[in-house]
PDB file of C-alpha atoms and ligand atoms in Angstrom:
ATOM      1  CA  UNK A  81      85.503 114.091  61.725  1.00 90.00           C
ATOM      2  CA  UNK A  82      86.465 111.141  63.899  1.00 93.00           C
ATOM      3  CA  UNK A  83      83.247 109.850  65.481  1.00 95.00           C
ATOM      4  CA  UNK A  84      83.995 106.200  66.199  1.00 96.00           C
ATOM      5  CA  UNK A  85      83.300 105.154  69.770  1.00 97.00           C
ATOM      6  CA  UNK A  86      84.634 102.158  71.675  1.00 97.00           C
ATOM      7  CA  UNK A  87      82.261  99.513  73.004  1.00 97.00           C
ATOM      8  CA  UNK A  88      82.592  99.881  76.762  1.00 98.00           C
ATOM      9  CA  UNK A  89      79.645  97.640  77.673  1.00 97.00           C
ATOM     10  CA  UNK A  90      82.016  94.715  78.486  1.00 97.00           C
ATOM     11  CA  UNK A  91      83.241  96.895  81.372  1.00 98.00           C
ATOM     12  CA  UNK A  92      79.839  97.561  82.913  1.00 98.00           C
ATOM     13  CA  UNK A  93      80.239  95.232  85.887  1.00 97.00           C
ATOM     14  CA  UNK A  94      83.341  96.873  87.341  1.00 97.00           C
ATOM     15  CA  UNK A  95      85.515  95.110  89.919  1.00 98.00           C
ATOM     16  CA  UNK A  96      84.059  96.320  93.223  1.00 97.00           C
ATOM     17  CA  UNK A  97      80.338  96.721  92.631  1.00 95.00           C
ATOM     18  CA  UNK A  98      80.591 100.201  91.139  1.00 98.00           C
ATOM     19  CA  UNK A  99      79.566 100.129  87.472  1.00 98.00           C
ATOM     20  CA  UNK A 100      82.277 100.994  84.951  1.00 98.00           C
ATOM     21  CA  UNK A 101      84.982 101.352  87.611  1.00 98.00           C
ATOM     22  CA  UNK A 102      87.853  98.856  87.600  1.00 98.00           C
ATOM     23  CA  UNK A 103      90.419  98.732  90.383  1.00 98.00           C
ATOM     24  CA  UNK A 104      93.577  96.627  90.355  1.00 98.00           C
ATOM     25  CA  UNK A 105      95.888  96.149  93.339  1.00 98.00           C
ATOM     26  CA  UNK A 106      99.592  95.440  92.890  1.00 98.00           C
ATOM     27  CA  UNK A 107     100.032  94.113  96.420  1.00 98.00           C
ATOM     28  CA  UNK A 108     102.947  96.529  96.851  1.00 98.00           C
ATOM     29  CA  UNK A 109     102.965  99.905  98.555  1.00 97.00           C
ATOM     30  CA  UNK A 110     102.218 102.934  96.414  1.00 97.00           C
ATOM     31  CA  UNK A 111      99.572 105.496  95.635  1.00 98.00           C
ATOM     32  CA  UNK A 112      96.070 104.873  94.302  1.00 98.00           C
ATOM     33  CA  UNK A 113      96.136 106.325  90.795  1.00 98.00           C
ATOM     34  CA  UNK A 114      93.073 106.714  88.605  1.00 98.00           C
ATOM     35  CA  UNK A 115      92.467 107.502  84.956  1.00 98.00           C
ATOM     36  CA  UNK A 116      88.905 108.695  84.452  1.00 98.00           C
ATOM     37  CA  UNK A 117      87.117 109.154  81.123  1.00 98.00           C
ATOM     38  CA  UNK A 118      83.716 110.436  80.039  1.00 98.00           C
ATOM     39  CA  UNK A 119      83.060 113.097  82.657  1.00 98.00           C
ATOM     40  CA  UNK A 120      81.486 114.534  79.520  1.00 98.00           C
ATOM     41  CA  UNK A 121      79.570 111.928  77.533  1.00 98.00           C
ATOM     42  CA  UNK A 122      80.691 113.024  74.075  1.00 97.00           C
ATOM     43  CA  UNK A 123      84.415 113.291  74.860  1.00 98.00           C
ATOM     44  CA  UNK A 124      85.301 110.004  73.239  1.00 98.00           C
ATOM     45  CA  UNK A 125      89.113 110.249  73.249  1.00 98.00           C
ATOM     46  CA  UNK A 126      89.299 109.373  76.948  1.00 98.00           C
ATOM     47  CA  UNK A 127      86.977 106.411  76.473  1.00 98.00           C
ATOM     48  CA  UNK A 128      89.345 105.056  73.816  1.00 98.00           C
ATOM     49  CA  UNK A 129      92.382 105.480  76.062  1.00 98.00           C
ATOM     50  CA  UNK A 130      90.802 103.868  79.146  1.00 98.00           C
ATOM     51  CA  UNK A 131      89.259 101.041  77.101  1.00 98.00           C
ATOM     52  CA  UNK A 132      92.682 100.349  75.561  1.00 98.00           C
ATOM     53  CA  UNK A 133      94.299 100.035  79.004  1.00 98.00           C
ATOM     54  CA  UNK A 134      91.541  97.634  80.058  1.00 98.00           C
ATOM     55  CA  UNK A 135      91.771  95.652  76.818  1.00 98.00           C
ATOM     56  CA  UNK A 136      95.533  95.346  77.189  1.00 97.00           C
ATOM     57  CA  UNK A 137      95.204  94.175  80.772  1.00 98.00           C
ATOM     58  CA  UNK A 138      97.540  96.862  82.093  1.00 98.00           C
ATOM     59  CA  UNK A 139      98.191  96.309  85.809  1.00 98.00           C
ATOM     60  CA  UNK A 140     100.130  98.356  88.369  1.00 98.00           C
ATOM     61  CA  UNK A 141     103.530  97.220  89.603  1.00 98.00           C
ATOM     62  CA  UNK A 142     103.147  99.413  92.698  1.00 98.00           C
ATOM     63  CA  UNK A 143     100.124 100.781  94.535  1.00 98.00           C
ATOM     64  CA  UNK A 144      96.629 100.599  93.077  1.00 98.00           C
ATOM     65  CA  UNK A 145      95.321 101.468  89.612  1.00 98.00           C
ATOM     66  CA  UNK A 146      91.723 102.378  88.822  1.00 98.00           C
ATOM     67  CA  UNK A 147      90.258 102.900  85.356  1.00 98.00           C
ATOM     68  CA  UNK A 148      86.846 104.517  85.264  1.00 98.00           C
ATOM     69  CA  UNK A 149      84.136 105.833  82.960  1.00 98.00           C
ATOM     70  CA  UNK A 150      82.015 108.550  84.575  1.00 98.00           C
ATOM     71  CA  UNK A 151      78.990 109.750  82.590  1.00 98.00           C
ATOM     72  CA  UNK A 152      78.207 106.438  80.926  1.00 98.00           C
ATOM     73  CA  UNK A 153      74.512 107.337  80.639  1.00 98.00           C
ATOM     74  CA  UNK A 154      75.275 110.326  78.413  1.00 98.00           C
ATOM     75  CA  UNK A 155      77.861 108.327  76.456  1.00 98.00           C
ATOM     76  CA  UNK A 156      75.336 105.512  75.858  1.00 98.00           C
ATOM     77  CA  UNK A 157      73.212 108.055  73.977  1.00 97.00           C
ATOM     78  CA  UNK A 158      76.089 109.175  71.726  1.00 97.00           C
ATOM     79  CA  UNK A 159      74.786 109.820  68.214  1.00 95.00           C
ATOM     80  CA  UNK A 160      77.197 110.258  65.320  1.00 94.00           C
ATOM     81  CA  UNK A 161      74.617 112.503  63.637  1.00 95.00           C
ATOM     82  CA  UNK A 162      74.379 114.821  66.632  1.00 95.00           C
ATOM     83  CA  UNK A 163      77.590 114.285  68.599  1.00 94.00           C
ATOM     84  CA  UNK A 164      77.375 117.532  70.599  1.00 91.00           C
ATOM     85  CA  UNK A 165      74.035 116.499  72.108  1.00 92.00           C
ATOM     86  CA  UNK A 166      75.459 113.925  74.495  1.00 95.00           C
ATOM     87  CA  UNK A 167      77.813 116.076  76.585  1.00 95.00           C
ATOM     88  CA  UNK A 168      75.457 115.355  79.480  1.00 97.00           C
ATOM     89  CA  UNK A 169      71.904 114.153  80.184  1.00 98.00           C
ATOM     90  CA  UNK A 170      70.608 116.743  82.689  1.00 98.00           C
ATOM     91  CA  UNK A 171      73.577 118.921  83.596  1.00 97.00           C
ATOM     92  CA  UNK A 172      77.333 119.314  83.380  1.00 96.00           C
ATOM     93  CA  UNK A 173      78.920 116.536  85.466  1.00 98.00           C
ATOM     94  CA  UNK A 174      82.052 118.649  85.810  1.00 97.00           C
ATOM     95  CA  UNK A 175      80.271 121.358  87.844  1.00 95.00           C
ATOM     96  CA  UNK A 176      78.693 119.279  90.620  1.00 97.00           C
ATOM     97  CA  UNK A 177      81.701 118.397  92.768  1.00 97.00           C
ATOM     98  CA  UNK A 178      81.353 120.851  95.644  1.00 96.00           C
ATOM     99  CA  UNK A 179      80.324 119.229  98.907  1.00 95.00           C
ATOM    100  CA  UNK A 180      77.188 121.391  99.315  1.00 96.00           C
ATOM    101  CA  UNK A 181      75.839 120.233  95.944  1.00 97.00           C
ATOM    102  CA  UNK A 182      76.769 116.598  96.511  1.00 98.00           C
ATOM    103  CA  UNK A 183      75.173 116.652  99.982  1.00 98.00           C
ATOM    104  CA  UNK A 184      72.203 118.778  98.901  1.00 97.00           C
ATOM    105  CA  UNK A 185      68.693 117.814  97.845  1.00 97.00           C
ATOM    106  CA  UNK A 186      68.999 118.529  94.115  1.00 97.00           C
ATOM    107  CA  UNK A 187      68.544 115.547  91.777  1.00 98.00           C
ATOM    108  CA  UNK A 188      69.853 114.875  88.295  1.00 98.00           C
ATOM    109  CA  UNK A 189      71.296 111.997  86.310  1.00 98.00           C
ATOM    110  CA  UNK A 190      74.782 113.449  86.715  1.00 98.00           C
ATOM    111  CA  UNK A 191      74.436 114.132  90.446  1.00 98.00           C
ATOM    112  CA  UNK A 192      73.254 110.565  90.985  1.00 98.00           C
ATOM    113  CA  UNK A 193      76.370 109.237  89.245  1.00 98.00           C
ATOM    114  CA  UNK A 194      78.642 111.695  91.067  1.00 98.00           C
ATOM    115  CA  UNK A 195      77.162 110.663  94.427  1.00 98.00           C
ATOM    116  CA  UNK A 196      77.669 107.014  93.446  1.00 98.00           C
ATOM    117  CA  UNK A 197      81.341 107.616  92.517  1.00 98.00           C
ATOM    118  CA  UNK A 198      82.191 110.041  95.306  1.00 98.00           C
ATOM    119  CA  UNK A 199      83.456 107.552  97.906  1.00 97.00           C
ATOM    120  CA  UNK A 200      85.603 105.971  95.207  1.00 98.00           C
ATOM    121  CA  UNK A 201      87.246 109.276  94.253  1.00 98.00           C
ATOM    122  CA  UNK A 202      87.820 109.918  97.974  1.00 97.00           C
ATOM    123  CA  UNK A 203      90.363 107.067  97.911  1.00 98.00           C
ATOM    124  CA  UNK A 204      92.322 108.318  94.861  1.00 98.00           C
ATOM    125  CA  UNK A 205      95.733 109.934  95.405  1.00 98.00           C
ATOM    126  CA  UNK A 206      96.510 110.900  91.796  1.00 98.00           C
ATOM    127  CA  UNK A 207      93.808 111.502  89.203  1.00 98.00           C
ATOM    128  CA  UNK A 208      94.032 111.988  85.457  1.00 98.00           C
ATOM    129  CA  UNK A 209      90.691 113.192  84.100  1.00 98.00           C
ATOM    130  CA  UNK A 210      90.536 112.922  80.297  1.00 98.00           C
ATOM    131  CA  UNK A 211      88.533 115.478  78.333  1.00 98.00           C
ATOM    132  CA  UNK A 212      88.375 117.082  74.899  1.00 97.00           C
ATOM    133  CA  UNK A 213      87.385 120.534  73.647  1.00 94.00           C
ATOM    134  CA  UNK A 214      84.592 122.237  71.696  1.00 87.00           C
ATOM    135  CA  UNK A 215      87.089 123.953  69.419  1.00 83.00           C
ATOM    136  CA  UNK A 216      90.377 123.047  67.728  1.00 84.00           C
ATOM    137  CA  UNK A 217      93.556 124.001  69.549  1.00 88.00           C
ATOM    138  CA  UNK A 218      96.586 122.480  71.257  1.00 94.00           C
ATOM    139  CA  UNK A 219      96.032 119.965  74.061  1.00 97.00           C
ATOM    140  CA  UNK A 220      95.916 121.602  77.504  1.00 97.00           C
ATOM    141  CA  UNK A 221      96.598 120.322  81.000  1.00 98.00           C
ATOM    142  CA  UNK A 222      94.335 122.042  83.547  1.00 97.00           C
ATOM    143  CA  UNK A 223      96.372 121.789  86.736  1.00 97.00           C
ATOM    144  CA  UNK A 224      94.255 123.843  89.138  1.00 95.00           C
ATOM    145  CA  UNK A 225      95.482 126.810  91.131  1.00 93.00           C
ATOM    146  CA  UNK A 226      97.823 125.186  93.668  1.00 95.00           C
ATOM    147  CA  UNK A 227     101.611 124.960  93.522  1.00 95.00           C
ATOM    148  CA  UNK A 228     101.333 121.207  94.024  1.00 96.00           C
ATOM    149  CA  UNK A 229      99.027 120.860  91.024  1.00 96.00           C
ATOM    150  CA  UNK A 230     101.465 122.740  88.808  1.00 96.00           C
ATOM    151  CA  UNK A 231     104.459 120.719  90.046  1.00 96.00           C
ATOM    152  CA  UNK A 232     102.571 117.486  89.426  1.00 97.00           C
ATOM    153  CA  UNK A 233     101.620 118.533  85.883  1.00 97.00           C
ATOM    154  CA  UNK A 234     105.183 119.586  85.099  1.00 96.00           C
ATOM    155  CA  UNK A 235     106.408 116.236  86.398  1.00 95.00           C
ATOM    156  CA  UNK A 236     104.096 114.439  83.949  1.00 96.00           C
ATOM    157  CA  UNK A 237     105.388 116.679  81.127  1.00 95.00           C
ATOM    158  CA  UNK A 238     102.389 115.946  78.879  1.00 96.00           C
ATOM    159  CA  UNK A 239     100.660 117.867  77.399  1.00 97.00           C
ATOM    160  CA  UNK A 240     102.921 120.730  76.372  1.00 94.00           C
ATOM    161  CA  UNK A 241     100.613 123.543  77.544  1.00 96.00           C
ATOM    162  CA  UNK A 242      99.341 123.940  81.091  1.00 97.00           C
ATOM    163  CA  UNK A 243      96.540 126.151  82.337  1.00 97.00           C
ATOM    164  CA  UNK A 244      96.688 127.286  85.970  1.00 96.00           C
ATOM    165  CA  UNK A 245      93.131 128.010  87.033  1.00 90.00           C
ATOM    166  CA  UNK A 246      90.708 127.796  89.919  1.00 85.00           C
ATOM    167  CA  UNK A 247      87.760 126.577  87.839  1.00 78.00           C
ATOM    168  CA  UNK A 248      84.314 127.964  87.091  1.00 73.00           C
ATOM    169  CA  UNK A 249      81.814 130.007  89.047  1.00 73.00           C
ATOM    170  CA  UNK A 250      79.112 127.610  87.787  1.00 75.00           C
ATOM    171  CA  UNK A 251      80.334 124.785  90.031  1.00 90.00           C
ATOM    172  CA  UNK A 252      83.316 122.726  91.131  1.00 95.00           C
ATOM    173  CA  UNK A 253      85.116 120.380  88.746  1.00 96.00           C
ATOM    174  CA  UNK A 254      86.130 116.835  89.600  1.00 98.00           C
ATOM    175  CA  UNK A 255      89.772 117.900  89.341  1.00 97.00           C
ATOM    176  CA  UNK A 256      89.166 120.348  92.230  1.00 96.00           C
ATOM    177  CA  UNK A 257      87.057 117.954  94.324  1.00 96.00           C
ATOM    178  CA  UNK A 258      88.058 117.066  97.889  1.00 86.00           C
ATOM    179  CA  UNK A 259      91.812 117.297  98.417  1.00 91.00           C
ATOM    180  CA  UNK A 260      92.690 117.723  94.741  1.00 96.00           C
ATOM    181  CA  UNK A 261      92.176 121.467  94.850  1.00 93.00           C
ATOM    182  CA  UNK A 262      93.643 122.198  98.284  1.00 94.00           C
ATOM    183  CA  UNK A 263      97.063 123.814  98.659  1.00 93.00           C
ATOM    184  CA  UNK A 264      99.400 121.587 100.622  1.00 94.00           C
ATOM    185  CA  UNK A 265      97.308 118.444 100.109  1.00 96.00           C
ATOM    186  CA  UNK A 266      99.469 115.679  98.623  1.00 96.00           C
ATOM    187  CA  UNK A 267      96.588 114.349  96.490  1.00 98.00           C
ATOM    188  CA  UNK A 268      96.836 115.736  92.933  1.00 98.00           C
ATOM    189  CA  UNK A 269      94.693 115.800  89.825  1.00 98.00           C
ATOM    190  CA  UNK A 270      95.233 116.867  86.258  1.00 98.00           C
ATOM    191  CA  UNK A 271      92.460 117.448  83.756  1.00 98.00           C
ATOM    192  CA  UNK A 272      93.730 117.042  80.194  1.00 98.00           C
ATOM    193  CA  UNK A 273      91.871 118.600  77.298  1.00 98.00           C
ATOM    194  CA  UNK A 274      93.305 116.306  74.637  1.00 98.00           C
ATOM    195  CA  UNK A 275      92.234 118.324  71.577  1.00 97.00           C
ATOM    196  CA  UNK A 276      89.076 118.908  69.574  1.00 95.00           C
ATOM    197  CA  UNK A 277      86.320 116.383  70.439  1.00 95.00           C
ATOM    198  CA  UNK A 278      86.130 114.820  67.028  1.00 94.00           C
ATOM    199  CA  UNK A 279      89.692 114.625  65.750  1.00 96.00           C
ATOM    200  CA  UNK A 280      91.799 111.491  65.935  1.00 96.00           C
ATOM    201  CA  UNK A 281      94.737 113.489  67.309  1.00 97.00           C
ATOM    202  CA  UNK A 282      92.780 113.834  70.573  1.00 98.00           C
ATOM    203  CA  UNK A 283      92.705 110.037  70.885  1.00 98.00           C
ATOM    204  CA  UNK A 284      96.465 109.892  70.306  1.00 97.00           C
ATOM    205  CA  UNK A 285      96.988 112.516  73.021  1.00 97.00           C
ATOM    206  CA  UNK A 286      94.649 110.683  75.430  1.00 98.00           C
ATOM    207  CA  UNK A 287      96.728 107.501  75.023  1.00 97.00           C
ATOM    208  CA  UNK A 288      99.965 109.427  75.455  1.00 97.00           C
ATOM    209  CA  UNK A 289      98.828 111.362  78.537  1.00 98.00           C
ATOM    210  CA  UNK A 290      97.496 108.160  80.135  1.00 98.00           C
ATOM    211  CA  UNK A 291     100.701 106.208  79.649  1.00 97.00           C
ATOM    212  CA  UNK A 292     102.840 109.118  80.759  1.00 97.00           C
ATOM    213  CA  UNK A 293     100.679 109.442  83.899  1.00 98.00           C
ATOM    214  CA  UNK A 294     101.037 105.741  84.722  1.00 98.00           C
ATOM    215  CA  UNK A 295     104.781 105.967  84.139  1.00 96.00           C
ATOM    216  CA  UNK A 296     105.373 109.179  86.112  1.00 96.00           C
ATOM    217  CA  UNK A 297     103.239 108.188  89.109  1.00 97.00           C
ATOM    218  CA  UNK A 298     105.180 104.942  89.433  1.00 96.00           C
ATOM    219  CA  UNK A 299     102.105 102.756  88.887  1.00 97.00           C
ATOM    220  CA  UNK A 300     103.478 101.323  85.628  1.00 96.00           C
ATOM    221  CA  UNK A 301     107.100 102.457  85.128  1.00 94.00           C
ATOM    222  CA  UNK A 302     108.276 102.253  81.523  1.00 91.00           C
ATOM    223  CA  UNK A 303     104.771 102.042  80.054  1.00 91.00           C
ATOM    224  CA  UNK A 304     105.164 105.280  78.105  1.00 85.00           C
ATOM    225  CA  UNK A 305     107.442 105.091  75.075  1.00 83.00           C
ATOM    226  CA  UNK A 306     107.207 108.844  74.366  1.00 85.00           C
ATOM    227  CA  UNK A 307     109.411 111.293  76.219  1.00 88.00           C
ATOM    228  CA  UNK A 308     107.711 114.151  78.077  1.00 91.00           C
ATOM    229  CA  UNK A 309     107.794 117.592  76.479  1.00 91.00           C
ATOM    230  CA  UNK A 310     111.110 119.269  77.391  1.00 87.00           C
ATOM    231  CA  UNK A 311     109.633 122.746  77.770  1.00 88.00           C
ATOM    232  CA  UNK A 312     106.130 122.741  79.242  1.00 93.00           C
ATOM    233  CA  UNK A 313     104.508 126.174  78.948  1.00 94.00           C
ATOM    234  CA  UNK A 314     102.068 127.434  81.559  1.00 97.00           C
ATOM    235  CA  UNK A 315      99.395 130.114  81.374  1.00 97.00           C
ATOM    236  CA  UNK A 316      97.849 131.439  84.583  1.00 97.00           C
ATOM    237  CA  UNK A 317      94.168 132.297  84.302  1.00 95.00           C
ATOM    238  CA  UNK A 318      93.540 135.838  85.511  1.00 94.00           C
ATOM    239  CA  UNK A 319      89.878 136.115  84.502  1.00 93.00           C
ATOM    240  CA  UNK A 320      87.025 133.758  83.602  1.00 90.00           C
ATOM    241  CA  UNK A 321      84.354 135.526  81.583  1.00 94.00           C
ATOM    242  CA  UNK A 322      80.963 134.316  82.765  1.00 93.00           C
ATOM    243  CA  UNK A 323      78.141 135.194  80.364  1.00 96.00           C
ATOM    244  CA  UNK A 324      75.437 137.482  81.822  1.00 97.00           C
ATOM    245  CA  UNK A 325      73.383 138.318  78.746  1.00 97.00           C
ATOM    246  CA  UNK A 326      71.605 136.069  76.223  1.00 96.00           C
ATOM    247  CA  UNK A 327      73.491 137.786  73.429  1.00 96.00           C
ATOM    248  CA  UNK A 328      77.217 137.282  73.707  1.00 97.00           C
ATOM    249  CA  UNK A 329      79.341 138.004  70.623  1.00 97.00           C
ATOM    250  CA  UNK A 330      83.087 137.699  70.140  1.00 98.00           C
ATOM    251  CA  UNK A 331      84.661 140.401  67.976  1.00 97.00           C
ATOM    252  CA  UNK A 332      86.277 137.687  65.852  1.00 95.00           C
ATOM    253  CA  UNK A 333      86.668 133.939  65.572  1.00 93.00           C
ATOM    254  CA  UNK A 334      89.251 133.476  68.327  1.00 94.00           C
ATOM    255  CA  UNK A 335      91.022 130.131  68.587  1.00 91.00           C
ATOM    256  CA  UNK A 336      92.158 128.596  71.836  1.00 92.00           C
ATOM    257  CA  UNK A 337      95.614 129.933  72.895  1.00 93.00           C
ATOM    258  CA  UNK A 338      95.394 132.957  70.593  1.00 94.00           C
ATOM    259  CA  UNK A 339      97.007 135.947  72.273  1.00 95.00           C
ATOM    260  CA  UNK A 340      96.110 139.636  72.231  1.00 97.00           C
ATOM    261  CA  UNK A 341      99.049 142.066  72.520  1.00 97.00           C
ATOM    262  CA  UNK A 342      97.522 144.974  74.436  1.00 98.00           C
ATOM    263  CA  UNK A 343      95.602 145.208  77.713  1.00 97.00           C
ATOM    264  CA  UNK A 344      92.153 146.778  77.338  1.00 98.00           C
ATOM    265  CA  UNK A 345      91.459 145.324  73.879  1.00 98.00           C
ATOM    266  CA  UNK A 346      87.767 144.527  73.334  1.00 98.00           C
ATOM    267  CA  UNK A 347      87.422 140.833  72.487  1.00 98.00           C
ATOM    268  CA  UNK A 348      83.648 140.395  72.914  1.00 98.00           C
ATOM    269  CA  UNK A 349      80.367 142.070  73.834  1.00 98.00           C
ATOM    270  CA  UNK A 350      78.156 140.599  76.552  1.00 98.00           C
ATOM    271  CA  UNK A 351      74.943 142.308  75.504  1.00 97.00           C
ATOM    272  CA  UNK A 352      76.127 145.917  75.343  1.00 97.00           C
ATOM    273  CA  UNK A 353      78.972 145.431  77.802  1.00 98.00           C
ATOM    274  CA  UNK A 354      82.432 145.197  76.235  1.00 98.00           C
ATOM    275  CA  UNK A 355      84.706 142.403  77.440  1.00 98.00           C
ATOM    276  CA  UNK A 356      88.343 143.542  77.481  1.00 98.00           C
ATOM    277  CA  UNK A 357      91.702 141.884  77.981  1.00 98.00           C
ATOM    278  CA  UNK A 358      93.106 142.444  81.506  1.00 97.00           C
ATOM    279  CA  UNK A 359      96.816 142.292  80.602  1.00 96.00           C
ATOM    280  CA  UNK A 360      99.284 142.622  77.746  1.00 97.00           C
ATOM    281  CA  UNK A 361      99.977 139.436  75.753  1.00 96.00           C
ATOM    282  CA  UNK A 362      96.701 138.000  77.052  1.00 97.00           C
ATOM    283  CA  UNK A 363      96.030 134.352  76.097  1.00 97.00           C
ATOM    284  CA  UNK A 364      92.454 133.299  75.241  1.00 96.00           C
ATOM    285  CA  UNK A 365      91.839 129.809  76.586  1.00 94.00           C
ATOM    286  CA  UNK A 366      89.073 127.745  74.996  1.00 92.00           C
ATOM    287  CA  UNK A 367      86.623 130.379  73.747  1.00 95.00           C
ATOM    288  CA  UNK A 368      83.186 128.744  73.718  1.00 93.00           C
ATOM    289  CA  UNK A 369      81.508 128.194  70.351  1.00 91.00           C
ATOM    290  CA  UNK A 370      78.195 129.936  69.830  1.00 90.00           C
ATOM    291  CA  UNK A 371      76.038 126.981  70.841  1.00 86.00           C
ATOM    292  CA  UNK A 372      77.596 127.059  74.327  1.00 87.00           C
ATOM    293  CA  UNK A 373      77.256 130.788  74.910  1.00 93.00           C
ATOM    294  CA  UNK A 374      74.383 130.945  77.388  1.00 94.00           C
ATOM    295  CA  UNK A 375      73.968 133.050  80.541  1.00 96.00           C
ATOM    296  CA  UNK A 376      75.852 131.486  83.446  1.00 90.00           C
ATOM    297  CA  UNK A 377      78.300 129.643  81.206  1.00 88.00           C
ATOM    298  CA  UNK A 378      81.975 130.476  80.771  1.00 88.00           C
ATOM    299  CA  UNK A 379      82.585 132.262  77.451  1.00 95.00           C
ATOM    300  CA  UNK A 380      86.375 132.250  77.619  1.00 95.00           C
ATOM    301  CA  UNK A 381      89.167 132.253  80.147  1.00 93.00           C
ATOM    302  CA  UNK A 382      91.932 134.818  79.929  1.00 96.00           C
ATOM    303  CA  UNK A 383      95.491 134.060  80.928  1.00 97.00           C
ATOM    304  CA  UNK A 384      98.957 135.452  81.463  1.00 97.00           C
ATOM    305  CA  UNK A 385     102.039 133.440  80.472  1.00 95.00           C
ATOM    306  CA  UNK A 386     104.041 132.044  83.347  1.00 90.00           C
ATOM    307  CA  UNK A 387     107.678 131.024  83.362  1.00 75.00           C
ATOM    308  CA  UNK A 388     109.097 127.835  84.846  1.00 58.00           C
ATOM    309  CA  UNK A 389     110.297 129.548  88.021  1.00 47.00           C
ATOM    310  CA  UNK A 390     106.700 130.346  88.957  1.00 45.00           C
ATOM    311  CA  UNK A 391     107.061 134.107  88.426  1.00 43.00           C
ATOM    312  CA  UNK A 392     104.534 135.779  86.149  1.00 42.00           C
ATOM    313  CA  UNK A 393     105.848 137.194  82.893  1.00 40.00           C
TER     314      UNK A 393
HETATM  315 ZN1  LIG B 145      85.096 117.884  79.089  1.00 69.64          ZN
END
């Protein structure tokens, strides 16, 4: 288990009055690009990648570059002996980004931070949101459901696997906030699940995805030494299984990106209700471990492979 965390307290002040948000202007025309870490407080790979860019003094040669840490309150409570406990303080910060929730009366630690950061994200043209996963599996780029999001992710070429999805019924993700989730909007976001939370490979992927993003968006051309993956594979989500019953059991220990050959195969029971695969060669994306299987949460997302021309397999 890799549980080392970077010290981000030197970055508390920020550059423009917003804590833990650093913005650098090149003085030349170009987009505002942002790499964000710690939407979830225990997803330490992104914190390492963003801290490294700050430590190295990376600056844009075109446009504007921002480097941000989101749920710093949850991260500040990170405990090596209980690393899962600090995903959030009050609620999932990646489910609060719909306008009605942001404008509404509800209060939480995460909503307060989201409301504080909202005007900042409104100015971002290209966003890379760095995450990691509950379970082992290959790194995944979550590119949203728009054609523009998929094109953008393919242009980055890292990671190798893309997931085309509209998000969760439990609330909007940052990657879908404002223009990022709208078809035809030129603003784009990619959420990268860099690997299992507590493996060093996730940190390596977070560095690689960050540098590739800065290279491909034109903010820092040549920063990434690694070539993009030549054959990025995409899976389109056709169903998100939201848990209804306190007892939700998978029929076996599925791993992320496992596939099931036949449509109609039972993969889980939600109480007494069987959960079946909706298509042949169905891909199981990030099945939730037992501790995260609670009513209202997403148990697993189910996908269909998609070829480069955009046609479903
Ligand atoms: Zn996350």
